[in-house]
JSON list of C-alpha atoms in Angstrom, two decimals:
[
{"chain": "L", "resi": 114, "resn": "UNK", "atom": "CA", "xyz": [-78.35, 18.01, -32.90]},
{"chain": "L", "resi": 115, "resn": "UNK", "atom": "CA", "xyz": [-76.60, 15.33, -31.02]},
{"chain": "L", "resi": 116, "resn": "UNK", "atom": "CA", "xyz": [-74.06, 14.74, -34.05]},
{"chain": "L", "resi": 117, "resn": "UNK", "atom": "CA", "xyz": [-73.49, 18.13, -34.31]},
{"chain": "L", "resi": 118, "resn": "UNK", "atom": "CA", "xyz": [-72.45, 18.26, -30.56]},
{"chain": "L", "resi": 119, "resn": "UNK", "atom": "CA", "xyz": [-70.13, 15.45, -30.97]},
{"chain": "L", "resi": 120, "resn": "UNK", "atom": "CA", "xyz": [-68.39, 17.05, -33.76]},
{"chain": "L", "resi": 121, "resn": "UNK", "atom": "CA", "xyz": [-68.07, 20.31, -31.81]},
{"chain": "L", "resi": 122, "resn": "UNK", "atom": "CA", "xyz": [-66.49, 18.46, -29.12]},
{"chain": "L", "resi": 123, "resn": "UNK", "atom": "CA", "xyz": [-63.39, 16.82, -31.06]},
{"chain": "L", "resi": 124, "resn": "UNK", "atom": "CA", "xyz": [-61.27, 19.99, -31.82]},
{"chain": "L", "resi": 125, "resn": "UNK", "atom": "CA", "xyz": [-61.78, 20.85, -28.06]},
{"chain": "L", "resi": 126, "resn": "UNK", "atom": "CA", "xyz": [-60.43, 17.44, -27.21]},
{"chain": "L", "resi": 127, "resn": "UNK", "atom": "CA", "xyz": [-57.47, 17.93, -29.27]},
{"chain": "L", "resi": 128, "resn": "UNK", "atom": "CA", "xyz": [-56.55, 21.65, -28.10]},
{"chain": "L", "resi": 129, "resn": "UNK", "atom": "CA", "xyz": [-57.23, 20.30, -24.39]},
{"chain": "L", "resi": 130, "resn": "UNK", "atom": "CA", "xyz": [-54.41, 17.37, -25.08]},
{"chain": "L", "resi": 131, "resn": "UNK", "atom": "CA", "xyz": [-52.29, 19.79, -26.84]},
{"chain": "L", "resi": 132, "resn": "UNK", "atom": "CA", "xyz": [-52.74, 22.58, -24.47]},
{"chain": "L", "resi": 133, "resn": "UNK", "atom": "CA", "xyz": [-51.50, 20.12, -21.41]},
{"chain": "L", "resi": 134, "resn": "UNK", "atom": "CA", "xyz": [-48.15, 19.68, -20.14]},
{"chain": "L", "resi": 135, "resn": "UNK", "atom": "CA", "xyz": [-48.70, 15.78, -20.26]},
{"chain": "L", "resi": 136, "resn": "UNK", "atom": "CA", "xyz": [-49.54, 16.34, -24.10]},
{"chain": "L", "resi": 137, "resn": "UNK", "atom": "CA", "xyz": [-46.80, 18.17, -25.06]},
{"chain": "L", "resi": 138, "resn": "UNK", "atom": "CA", "xyz": [-44.33, 15.84, -23.12]},
{"chain": "L", "resi": 139, "resn": "UNK", "atom": "CA", "xyz": [-46.07, 12.92, -25.20]},
{"chain": "L", "resi": 140, "resn": "UNK", "atom": "CA", "xyz": [-45.41, 14.59, -28.40]},
{"chain": "L", "resi": 141, "resn": "UNK", "atom": "CA", "xyz": [-42.05, 15.19, -27.65]},
{"chain": "L", "resi": 142, "resn": "UNK", "atom": "CA", "xyz": [-41.67, 11.35, -26.78]},
{"chain": "L", "resi": 143, "resn": "UNK", "atom": "CA", "xyz": [-42.91, 10.27, -29.70]},
{"chain": "L", "resi": 144, "resn": "UNK", "atom": "CA", "xyz": [-41.17, 12.88, -31.87]},
{"chain": "L", "resi": 145, "resn": "UNK", "atom": "CA", "xyz": [-38.25, 12.17, -29.84]},
{"chain": "L", "resi": 146, "resn": "UNK", "atom": "CA", "xyz": [-38.07, 8.24, -30.55]},
{"chain": "L", "resi": 147, "resn": "UNK", "atom": "CA", "xyz": [-38.97, 8.94, -34.31]},
{"chain": "L", "resi": 148, "resn": "UNK", "atom": "CA", "xyz": [-35.67, 10.63, -34.40]},
{"chain": "L", "resi": 149, "resn": "UNK", "atom": "CA", "xyz": [-33.74, 8.47, -32.70]},
{"chain": "L", "resi": 150, "resn": "UNK", "atom": "CA", "xyz": [-34.98, 5.58, -35.22]},
{"chain": "L", "resi": 151, "resn": "UNK", "atom": "CA", "xyz": [-33.90, 7.82, -38.09]},
{"chain": "L", "resi": 152, "resn": "UNK", "atom": "CA", "xyz": [-30.46, 8.22, -36.28]},
{"chain": "L", "resi": 153, "resn": "UNK", "atom": "CA", "xyz": [-30.02, 4.63, -35.82]},
{"chain": "L", "resi": 154, "resn": "UNK", "atom": "CA", "xyz": [-30.78, 4.09, -39.50]},
{"chain": "L", "resi": 155, "resn": "UNK", "atom": "CA", "xyz": [-28.46, 7.29, -40.48]},
{"chain": "L", "resi": 156, "resn": "UNK", "atom": "CA", "xyz": [-25.56, 5.77, -38.53]},
{"chain": "L", "resi": 157, "resn": "UNK", "atom": "CA", "xyz": [-25.92, 2.32, -40.14]},
{"chain": "L", "resi": 158, "resn": "UNK", "atom": "CA", "xyz": [-26.01, 4.14, -43.48]},
{"chain": "L", "resi": 159, "resn": "UNK", "atom": "CA", "xyz": [-22.65, 6.50, -42.57]},
{"chain": "L", "resi": 160, "resn": "UNK", "atom": "CA", "xyz": [-20.76, 3.43, -41.55]},
{"chain": "L", "resi": 161, "resn": "UNK", "atom": "CA", "xyz": [-20.92, 1.90, -45.24]},
{"chain": "L", "resi": 162, "resn": "UNK", "atom": "CA", "xyz": [-18.44, 4.69, -45.72]},
{"chain": "L", "resi": 163, "resn": "UNK", "atom": "CA", "xyz": [-15.64, 2.04, -44.58]},
{"chain": "L", "resi": 164, "resn": "UNK", "atom": "CA", "xyz": [-16.37, -0.42, -47.37]},
{"chain": "L", "resi": 165, "resn": "UNK", "atom": "CA", "xyz": [-15.36, 2.16, -50.13]},
{"chain": "L", "resi": 166, "resn": "UNK", "atom": "CA", "xyz": [-16.78, 4.53, -52.73]},
{"chain": "L", "resi": 167, "resn": "UNK", "atom": "CA", "xyz": [-18.55, 1.85, -54.37]},
{"chain": "L", "resi": 168, "resn": "UNK", "atom": "CA", "xyz": [-20.72, 0.46, -51.63]},
{"chain": "L", "resi": 169, "resn": "UNK", "atom": "CA", "xyz": [-21.37, 4.07, -49.95]},
{"chain": "L", "resi": 170, "resn": "UNK", "atom": "CA", "xyz": [-22.53, 5.62, -53.30]},
{"chain": "L", "resi": 171, "resn": "UNK", "atom": "CA", "xyz": [-24.73, 2.65, -54.18]},
{"chain": "L", "resi": 172, "resn": "UNK", "atom": "CA", "xyz": [-26.36, 3.38, -51.04]},
{"chain": "L", "resi": 173, "resn": "UNK", "atom": "CA", "xyz": [-26.86, 7.15, -51.55]},
{"chain": "L", "resi": 174, "resn": "UNK", "atom": "CA", "xyz": [-28.40, 6.22, -54.94]},
{"chain": "L", "resi": 175, "resn": "UNK", "atom": "CA", "xyz": [-30.59, 3.71, -52.97]},
{"chain": "L", "resi": 176, "resn": "UNK", "atom": "CA", "xyz": [-31.97, 6.36, -50.81]},
{"chain": "L", "resi": 177, "resn": "UNK", "atom": "CA", "xyz": [-33.37, 8.20, -53.96]},
{"chain": "L", "resi": 178, "resn": "UNK", "atom": "CA", "xyz": [-35.01, 5.19, -55.33]},
{"chain": "L", "resi": 179, "resn": "UNK", "atom": "CA", "xyz": [-36.30, 3.20, -51.96]},
{"chain": "L", "resi": 180, "resn": "UNK", "atom": "CA", "xyz": [-39.87, 2.11, -52.64]},
{"chain": "L", "resi": 181, "resn": "UNK", "atom": "CA", "xyz": [-39.47, 1.76, -56.12]},
{"chain": "L", "resi": 182, "resn": "UNK", "atom": "CA", "xyz": [-41.51, 0.48, -58.26]},
{"chain": "L", "resi": 183, "resn": "UNK", "atom": "CA", "xyz": [-44.34, 1.11, -55.64]},
{"chain": "L", "resi": 184, "resn": "UNK", "atom": "CA", "xyz": [-43.23, 4.83, -55.05]},
{"chain": "L", "resi": 185, "resn": "UNK", "atom": "CA", "xyz": [-42.15, 6.81, -58.08]},
{"chain": "L", "resi": 186, "resn": "UNK", "atom": "CA", "xyz": [-38.15, 8.20, -57.97]},
{"chain": "L", "resi": 187, "resn": "UNK", "atom": "CA", "xyz": [-37.18, 10.04, -54.71]},
{"chain": "L", "resi": 188, "resn": "UNK", "atom": "CA", "xyz": [-40.91, 9.66, -53.49]},
{"chain": "L", "resi": 189, "resn": "UNK", "atom": "CA", "xyz": [-39.67, 7.50, -50.32]},
{"chain": "L", "resi": 190, "resn": "UNK", "atom": "CA", "xyz": [-36.90, 10.00, -49.55]},
{"chain": "L", "resi": 191, "resn": "UNK", "atom": "CA", "xyz": [-39.35, 13.18, -49.65]},
{"chain": "L", "resi": 192, "resn": "UNK", "atom": "CA", "xyz": [-41.73, 10.88, -47.36]},
{"chain": "L", "resi": 193, "resn": "UNK", "atom": "CA", "xyz": [-39.08, 10.20, -45.03]},
{"chain": "L", "resi": 194, "resn": "UNK", "atom": "CA", "xyz": [-37.91, 13.68, -44.83]},
{"chain": "L", "resi": 195, "resn": "UNK", "atom": "CA", "xyz": [-41.42, 15.22, -44.53]},
{"chain": "L", "resi": 196, "resn": "UNK", "atom": "CA", "xyz": [-41.86, 12.50, -41.43]},
{"chain": "L", "resi": 197, "resn": "UNK", "atom": "CA", "xyz": [-38.76, 13.81, -40.14]},
{"chain": "L", "resi": 198, "resn": "UNK", "atom": "CA", "xyz": [-39.02, 17.39, -40.37]},
{"chain": "L", "resi": 199, "resn": "UNK", "atom": "CA", "xyz": [-42.46, 17.16, -38.79]},
{"chain": "L", "resi": 200, "resn": "UNK", "atom": "CA", "xyz": [-41.08, 15.39, -36.03]},
{"chain": "L", "resi": 201, "resn": "UNK", "atom": "CA", "xyz": [-38.32, 17.96, -35.50]},
{"chain": "L", "resi": 202, "resn": "UNK", "atom": "CA", "xyz": [-40.42, 20.95, -35.68]},
{"chain": "L", "resi": 203, "resn": "UNK", "atom": "CA", "xyz": [-43.05, 19.49, -33.22]},
{"chain": "L", "resi": 204, "resn": "UNK", "atom": "CA", "xyz": [-40.26, 18.63, -30.83]},
{"chain": "L", "resi": 205, "resn": "UNK", "atom": "CA", "xyz": [-38.73, 21.92, -31.02]},
{"chain": "L", "resi": 206, "resn": "UNK", "atom": "CA", "xyz": [-42.38, 23.71, -30.26]},
{"chain": "L", "resi": 207, "resn": "UNK", "atom": "CA", "xyz": [-43.22, 21.38, -27.55]},
{"chain": "L", "resi": 208, "resn": "UNK", "atom": "CA", "xyz": [-39.67, 22.01, -25.94]},
{"chain": "L", "resi": 209, "resn": "UNK", "atom": "CA", "xyz": [-39.95, 25.83, -26.16]},
{"chain": "L", "resi": 210, "resn": "UNK", "atom": "CA", "xyz": [-43.44, 25.90, -25.10]},
{"chain": "L", "resi": 211, "resn": "UNK", "atom": "CA", "xyz": [-42.66, 23.72, -21.83]},
{"chain": "L", "resi": 212, "resn": "UNK", "atom": "CA", "xyz": [-39.65, 25.78, -21.09]},
{"chain": "L", "resi": 213, "resn": "UNK", "atom": "CA", "xyz": [-41.36, 28.90, -21.14]},
{"chain": "L", "resi": 214, "resn": "UNK", "atom": "CA", "xyz": [-44.32, 27.17, -19.19]},
{"chain": "L", "resi": 215, "resn": "UNK", "atom": "CA", "xyz": [-41.67, 26.10, -16.45]},
{"chain": "L", "resi": 216, "resn": "UNK", "atom": "CA", "xyz": [-40.27, 29.58, -16.41]},
{"chain": "L", "resi": 217, "resn": "UNK", "atom": "CA", "xyz": [-43.34, 31.27, -15.84]},
{"chain": "L", "resi": 218, "resn": "UNK", "atom": "CA", "xyz": [-44.30, 28.70, -13.12]},
{"chain": "L", "resi": 219, "resn": "UNK", "atom": "CA", "xyz": [-41.45, 30.00, -10.92]},
{"chain": "L", "resi": 220, "resn": "UNK", "atom": "CA", "xyz": [-40.56, 33.48, -11.63]},
{"chain": "L", "resi": 221, "resn": "UNK", "atom": "CA", "xyz": [-38.52, 33.67, -8.78]},
{"chain": "L", "resi": 222, "resn": "UNK", "atom": "CA", "xyz": [-35.51, 31.76, -7.85]},
{"chain": "L", "resi": 223, "resn": "UNK", "atom": "CA", "xyz": [-35.56, 29.07, -5.78]},
{"chain": "L", "resi": 224, "resn": "UNK", "atom": "CA", "xyz": [-34.75, 29.82, -1.78]},
{"chain": "L", "resi": 225, "resn": "UNK", "atom": "CA", "xyz": [-33.02, 26.35, -1.55]},
{"chain": "L", "resi": 226, "resn": "UNK", "atom": "CA", "xyz": [-30.98, 25.00, -3.98]},
{"chain": "L", "resi": 227, "resn": "UNK", "atom": "CA", "xyz": [-32.46, 21.55, -5.40]},
{"chain": "L", "resi": 228, "resn": "UNK", "atom": "CA", "xyz": [-30.14, 18.67, -5.97]},
{"chain": "L", "resi": 229, "resn": "UNK", "atom": "CA", "xyz": [-28.01, 19.20, -8.65]},
{"chain": "L", "resi": 230, "resn": "UNK", "atom": "CA", "xyz": [-29.33, 17.88, -11.90]},
{"chain": "L", "resi": 231, "resn": "UNK", "atom": "CA", "xyz": [-27.03, 15.43, -14.31]},
{"chain": "L", "resi": 232, "resn": "UNK", "atom": "CA", "xyz": [-24.84, 17.38, -16.81]},
{"chain": "L", "resi": 233, "resn": "UNK", "atom": "CA", "xyz": [-27.01, 15.94, -19.61]},
{"chain": "L", "resi": 234, "resn": "UNK", "atom": "CA", "xyz": [-30.27, 17.46, -18.10]},
{"chain": "L", "resi": 235, "resn": "UNK", "atom": "CA", "xyz": [-28.87, 20.85, -17.52]},
{"chain": "L", "resi": 236, "resn": "UNK", "atom": "CA", "xyz": [-27.47, 21.07, -21.23]},
{"chain": "L", "resi": 237, "resn": "UNK", "atom": "CA", "xyz": [-30.80, 19.77, -22.72]},
{"chain": "L", "resi": 238, "resn": "UNK", "atom": "CA", "xyz": [-32.03, 23.14, -23.81]},
{"chain": "L", "resi": 239, "resn": "UNK", "atom": "CA", "xyz": [-28.52, 24.47, -25.31]},
{"chain": "L", "resi": 240, "resn": "UNK", "atom": "CA", "xyz": [-27.83, 21.15, -26.83]},
{"chain": "L", "resi": 241, "resn": "UNK", "atom": "CA", "xyz": [-31.14, 21.26, -28.46]},
{"chain": "L", "resi": 242, "resn": "UNK", "atom": "CA", "xyz": [-30.27, 24.77, -30.03]},
{"chain": "L", "resi": 243, "resn": "UNK", "atom": "CA", "xyz": [-26.82, 23.20, -31.18]},
{"chain": "L", "resi": 244, "resn": "UNK", "atom": "CA", "xyz": [-28.34, 20.56, -32.79]},
{"chain": "L", "resi": 245, "resn": "UNK", "atom": "CA", "xyz": [-30.75, 22.40, -34.69]},
{"chain": "L", "resi": 246, "resn": "UNK", "atom": "CA", "xyz": [-28.24, 24.65, -36.11]},
{"chain": "L", "resi": 247, "resn": "UNK", "atom": "CA", "xyz": [-26.33, 21.81, -36.97]},
{"chain": "L", "resi": 248, "resn": "UNK", "atom": "CA", "xyz": [-29.09, 20.36, -38.89]},
{"chain": "L", "resi": 249, "resn": "UNK", "atom": "CA", "xyz": [-29.49, 23.40, -41.12]},
{"chain": "L", "resi": 250, "resn": "UNK", "atom": "CA", "xyz": [-25.61, 23.37, -41.64]},
{"chain": "L", "resi": 251, "resn": "UNK", "atom": "CA", "xyz": [-25.80, 19.36, -42.58]},
{"chain": "L", "resi": 252, "resn": "UNK", "atom": "CA", "xyz": [-28.35, 20.04, -45.12]},
{"chain": "L", "resi": 253, "resn": "UNK", "atom": "CA", "xyz": [-26.30, 23.09, -46.51]},
{"chain": "L", "resi": 254, "resn": "UNK", "atom": "CA", "xyz": [-22.94, 20.85, -46.59]},
{"chain": "L", "resi": 255, "resn": "UNK", "atom": "CA", "xyz": [-24.24, 17.44, -47.77]},
{"chain": "L", "resi": 256, "resn": "UNK", "atom": "CA", "xyz": [-27.92, 17.90, -49.32]},
{"chain": "L", "resi": 257, "resn": "UNK", "atom": "CA", "xyz": [-27.79, 21.02, -51.19]},
{"chain": "L", "resi": 258, "resn": "UNK", "atom": "CA", "xyz": [-23.85, 20.90, -51.32]},
{"chain": "L", "resi": 259, "resn": "UNK", "atom": "CA", "xyz": [-24.18, 25.04, -50.76]},
{"chain": "L", "resi": 260, "resn": "UNK", "atom": "CA", "xyz": [-21.16, 25.09, -48.16]},
{"chain": "L", "resi": 261, "resn": "UNK", "atom": "CA", "xyz": [-19.02, 22.15, -49.28]},
{"chain": "L", "resi": 262, "resn": "UNK", "atom": "CA", "xyz": [-16.05, 23.58, -50.87]},
{"chain": "L", "resi": 263, "resn": "UNK", "atom": "CA", "xyz": [-15.48, 20.71, -53.40]},
{"chain": "L", "resi": 264, "resn": "UNK", "atom": "CA", "xyz": [-18.72, 19.13, -54.04]},
{"chain": "L", "resi": 265, "resn": "UNK", "atom": "CA", "xyz": [-19.15, 16.64, -56.91]},
{"chain": "L", "resi": 266, "resn": "UNK", "atom": "CA", "xyz": [-23.10, 16.27, -57.06]},
{"chain": "L", "resi": 267, "resn": "UNK", "atom": "CA", "xyz": [-24.07, 12.68, -57.17]},
{"chain": "L", "resi": 268, "resn": "UNK", "atom": "CA", "xyz": [-20.78, 11.65, -55.60]},
{"chain": "L", "resi": 269, "resn": "UNK", "atom": "CA", "xyz": [-21.62, 11.03, -51.71]},
{"chain": "L", "resi": 270, "resn": "UNK", "atom": "CA", "xyz": [-18.71, 9.36, -50.70]},
{"chain": "L", "resi": 271, "resn": "UNK", "atom": "CA", "xyz": [-16.22, 11.91, -52.53]},
{"chain": "L", "resi": 272, "resn": "UNK", "atom": "CA", "xyz": [-18.25, 14.78, -50.67]},
{"chain": "L", "resi": 273, "resn": "UNK", "atom": "CA", "xyz": [-18.20, 13.25, -47.32]},
{"chain": "L", "resi": 274, "resn": "UNK", "atom": "CA", "xyz": [-14.36, 13.37, -47.70]},
{"chain": "L", "resi": 275, "resn": "UNK", "atom": "CA", "xyz": [-14.20, 17.00, -48.70]},
{"chain": "L", "resi": 276, "resn": "UNK", "atom": "CA", "xyz": [-16.43, 17.90, -45.55]},
{"chain": "L", "resi": 277, "resn": "UNK", "atom": "CA", "xyz": [-13.81, 16.00, -43.21]},
{"chain": "L", "resi": 278, "resn": "UNK", "atom": "CA", "xyz": [-10.98, 17.37, -44.87]},
{"chain": "L", "resi": 279, "resn": "UNK", "atom": "CA", "xyz": [-11.58, 21.04, -43.47]},
{"chain": "L", "resi": 280, "resn": "UNK", "atom": "CA", "xyz": [-10.88, 21.46, -39.90]},
{"chain": "L", "resi": 281, "resn": "UNK", "atom": "CA", "xyz": [-14.24, 23.36, -39.40]},
{"chain": "L", "resi": 282, "resn": "UNK", "atom": "CA", "xyz": [-16.26, 20.55, -40.68]},
{"chain": "L", "resi": 283, "resn": "UNK", "atom": "CA", "xyz": [-14.81, 18.16, -38.32]},
{"chain": "L", "resi": 284, "resn": "UNK", "atom": "CA", "xyz": [-15.34, 20.56, -35.12]},
{"chain": "L", "resi": 285, "resn": "UNK", "atom": "CA", "xyz": [-18.82, 21.39, -36.21]},
{"chain": "L", "resi": 286, "resn": "UNK", "atom": "CA", "xyz": [-19.43, 17.94, -36.61]},
{"chain": "L", "resi": 287, "resn": "UNK", "atom": "CA", "xyz": [-18.07, 16.29, -33.66]},
{"chain": "L", "resi": 288, "resn": "UNK", "atom": "CA", "xyz": [-19.42, 18.91, -31.39]},
{"chain": "L", "resi": 289, "resn": "UNK", "atom": "CA", "xyz": [-23.01, 18.45, -32.83]},
{"chain": "L", "resi": 290, "resn": "UNK", "atom": "CA", "xyz": [-22.47, 14.59, -32.05]},
{"chain": "L", "resi": 291, "resn": "UNK", "atom": "CA", "xyz": [-21.64, 15.23, -28.79]},
{"chain": "L", "resi": 292, "resn": "UNK", "atom": "CA", "xyz": [-24.39, 17.35, -28.17]},
{"chain": "L", "resi": 293, "resn": "UNK", "atom": "CA", "xyz": [-26.78, 14.78, -29.97]},
{"chain": "L", "resi": 294, "resn": "UNK", "atom": "CA", "xyz": [-25.29, 11.95, -27.34]},
{"chain": "L", "resi": 295, "resn": "UNK", "atom": "CA", "xyz": [-26.34, 13.78, -24.53]},
{"chain": "L", "resi": 296, "resn": "UNK", "atom": "CA", "xyz": [-29.73, 14.51, -25.69]},
{"chain": "L", "resi": 297, "resn": "UNK", "atom": "CA", "xyz": [-30.43, 10.91, -26.46]},
{"chain": "L", "resi": 298, "resn": "UNK", "atom": "CA", "xyz": [-29.22, 9.85, -23.10]},
{"chain": "L", "resi": 299, "resn": "UNK", "atom": "CA", "xyz": [-31.39, 12.08, -21.33]},
{"chain": "L", "resi": 300, "resn": "UNK", "atom": "CA", "xyz": [-34.28, 12.17, -23.72]},
{"chain": "L", "resi": 301, "resn": "UNK", "atom": "CA", "xyz": [-34.63, 8.37, -24.24]},
{"chain": "L", "resi": 302, "resn": "UNK", "atom": "CA", "xyz": [-35.18, 7.81, -20.43]},
{"chain": "L", "resi": 303, "resn": "UNK", "atom": "CA", "xyz": [-37.58, 11.10, -20.28]},
{"chain": "L", "resi": 304, "resn": "UNK", "atom": "CA", "xyz": [-39.81, 9.62, -23.42]},
{"chain": "L", "resi": 305, "resn": "UNK", "atom": "CA", "xyz": [-39.95, 6.13, -21.61]},
{"chain": "L", "resi": 306, "resn": "UNK", "atom": "CA", "xyz": [-41.02, 7.51, -18.35]},
{"chain": "L", "resi": 307, "resn": "UNK", "atom": "CA", "xyz": [-43.70, 9.99, -20.32]},
{"chain": "L", "resi": 308, "resn": "UNK", "atom": "CA", "xyz": [-45.05, 7.11, -22.41]},
{"chain": "L", "resi": 309, "resn": "UNK", "atom": "CA", "xyz": [-45.15, 4.99, -18.99]},
{"chain": "L", "resi": 310, "resn": "UNK", "atom": "CA", "xyz": [-42.58, 2.42, -19.73]},
{"chain": "L", "resi": 311, "resn": "UNK", "atom": "CA", "xyz": [-40.43, 3.38, -17.10]},
{"chain": "L", "resi": 312, "resn": "UNK", "atom": "CA", "xyz": [-41.09, 2.37, -13.12]},
{"chain": "L", "resi": 313, "resn": "UNK", "atom": "CA", "xyz": [-38.57, 2.08, -9.93]},
{"chain": "L", "resi": 314, "resn": "UNK", "atom": "CA", "xyz": [-37.86, -1.53, -11.06]},
{"chain": "L", "resi": 315, "resn": "UNK", "atom": "CA", "xyz": [-36.90, -0.61, -14.61]},
{"chain": "L", "resi": 316, "resn": "UNK", "atom": "CA", "xyz": [-35.52, 2.54, -14.23]},
{"chain": "L", "resi": 317, "resn": "UNK", "atom": "CA", "xyz": [-31.95, 1.34, -13.80]},
{"chain": "L", "resi": 318, "resn": "UNK", "atom": "CA", "xyz": [-32.27, -0.76, -16.99]},
{"chain": "L", "resi": 319, "resn": "UNK", "atom": "CA", "xyz": [-33.89, 2.20, -18.86]},
{"chain": "L", "resi": 320, "resn": "UNK", "atom": "CA", "xyz": [-31.04, 4.32, -17.78]},
{"chain": "L", "resi": 321, "resn": "UNK", "atom": "CA", "xyz": [-28.51, 2.01, -18.85]},
{"chain": "L", "resi": 322, "resn": "UNK", "atom": "CA", "xyz": [-30.34, 1.06, -22.46]},
{"chain": "L", "resi": 323, "resn": "UNK", "atom": "CA", "xyz": [-30.17, 5.19, -23.00]},
{"chain": "L", "resi": 324, "resn": "UNK", "atom": "CA", "xyz": [-26.65, 5.54, -21.98]},
{"chain": "L", "resi": 325, "resn": "UNK", "atom": "CA", "xyz": [-25.40, 2.53, -24.18]},
{"chain": "L", "resi": 326, "resn": "UNK", "atom": "CA", "xyz": [-27.54, 3.91, -27.14]},
{"chain": "L", "resi": 327, "resn": "UNK", "atom": "CA", "xyz": [-26.24, 7.31, -26.72]},
{"chain": "L", "resi": 328, "resn": "UNK", "atom": "CA", "xyz": [-22.60, 6.06, -26.84]},
{"chain": "L", "resi": 329, "resn": "UNK", "atom": "CA", "xyz": [-22.86, 3.95, -29.62]},
{"chain": "L", "resi": 330, "resn": "UNK", "atom": "CA", "xyz": [-24.69, 6.56, -31.96]},
{"chain": "L", "resi": 331, "resn": "UNK", "atom": "CA", "xyz": [-22.11, 9.20, -30.94]},
{"chain": "L", "resi": 332, "resn": "UNK", "atom": "CA", "xyz": [-19.04, 6.82, -31.46]},
{"chain": "L", "resi": 333, "resn": "UNK", "atom": "CA", "xyz": [-20.38, 5.65, -34.82]},
{"chain": "L", "resi": 334, "resn": "UNK", "atom": "CA", "xyz": [-21.11, 9.18, -36.12]},
{"chain": "L", "resi": 335, "resn": "UNK", "atom": "CA", "xyz": [-17.82, 10.58, -34.80]},
{"chain": "L", "resi": 336, "resn": "UNK", "atom": "CA", "xyz": [-15.84, 7.57, -36.47]},
{"chain": "L", "resi": 337, "resn": "UNK", "atom": "CA", "xyz": [-16.61, 8.87, -40.09]},
{"chain": "L", "resi": 338, "resn": "UNK", "atom": "CA", "xyz": [-14.91, 12.25, -39.39]},
{"chain": "L", "resi": 339, "resn": "UNK", "atom": "CA", "xyz": [-11.95, 10.36, -37.16]},
{"chain": "L", "resi": 340, "resn": "UNK", "atom": "CA", "xyz": [-11.53, 8.20, -40.13]},
{"chain": "L", "resi": 341, "resn": "UNK", "atom": "CA", "xyz": [-10.98, 10.82, -42.79]},
{"chain": "L", "resi": 342, "resn": "UNK", "atom": "CA", "xyz": [-8.61, 12.86, -40.56]},
{"chain": "L", "resi": 343, "resn": "UNK", "atom": "CA", "xyz": [-6.43, 9.83, -40.09]},
{"chain": "L", "resi": 344, "resn": "UNK", "atom": "CA", "xyz": [-6.52, 8.68, -43.62]},
{"chain": "L", "resi": 345, "resn": "UNK", "atom": "CA", "xyz": [-8.47, 5.49, -42.98]},
{"chain": "L", "resi": 346, "resn": "UNK", "atom": "CA", "xyz": [-11.17, 6.47, -45.35]},
{"chain": "L", "resi": 347, "resn": "UNK", "atom": "CA", "xyz": [-9.81, 8.91, -48.26]}
]
């Protein structure tokens, strides 16, 4: 009987964690850090485009075979995709639910205006929507090649050049990367606070790291379309 009681409590604890504001913020923080880790690896891979089609296409091939011979062909890639997709969905759900909870908590406008928040903080919600829409477009453009006008299956270097040879491809990508940068700048610091890494002493250092990380990643991603536009990569 006692064993059954303990077993019955487990789902309740999980529901309590998920239902709490702290629980949702913790899920957002962990999923956000997973996505930042992915972005760091992704930008490093993207920069291989500057070393020519041979190296970049070899990198694209390695993505499909990573983990071999322990893992079957493309299993490593699909594991990474599932982890990333889970993080994106969890992050989005928690962001939406926390936003709705915040609105319900203050149904009327504040009588006195609060101190103006930073630009990154005020645009987090719209930035998240922009990034979510970009992810869909990015998959259709460079994974399924559905919207890439001059796609060549099995030739990632040529497909990247084709994408950034169009004005709209450049605009969509650059706007999305600026949104990603703002999201990281606020999100990294916020995640550190939620997970207990931040305090009054480390606050300035964490903000500096967040700003530097956002700047490096944004510049790294944007450098690719700029290189194609200027003919450095062709």
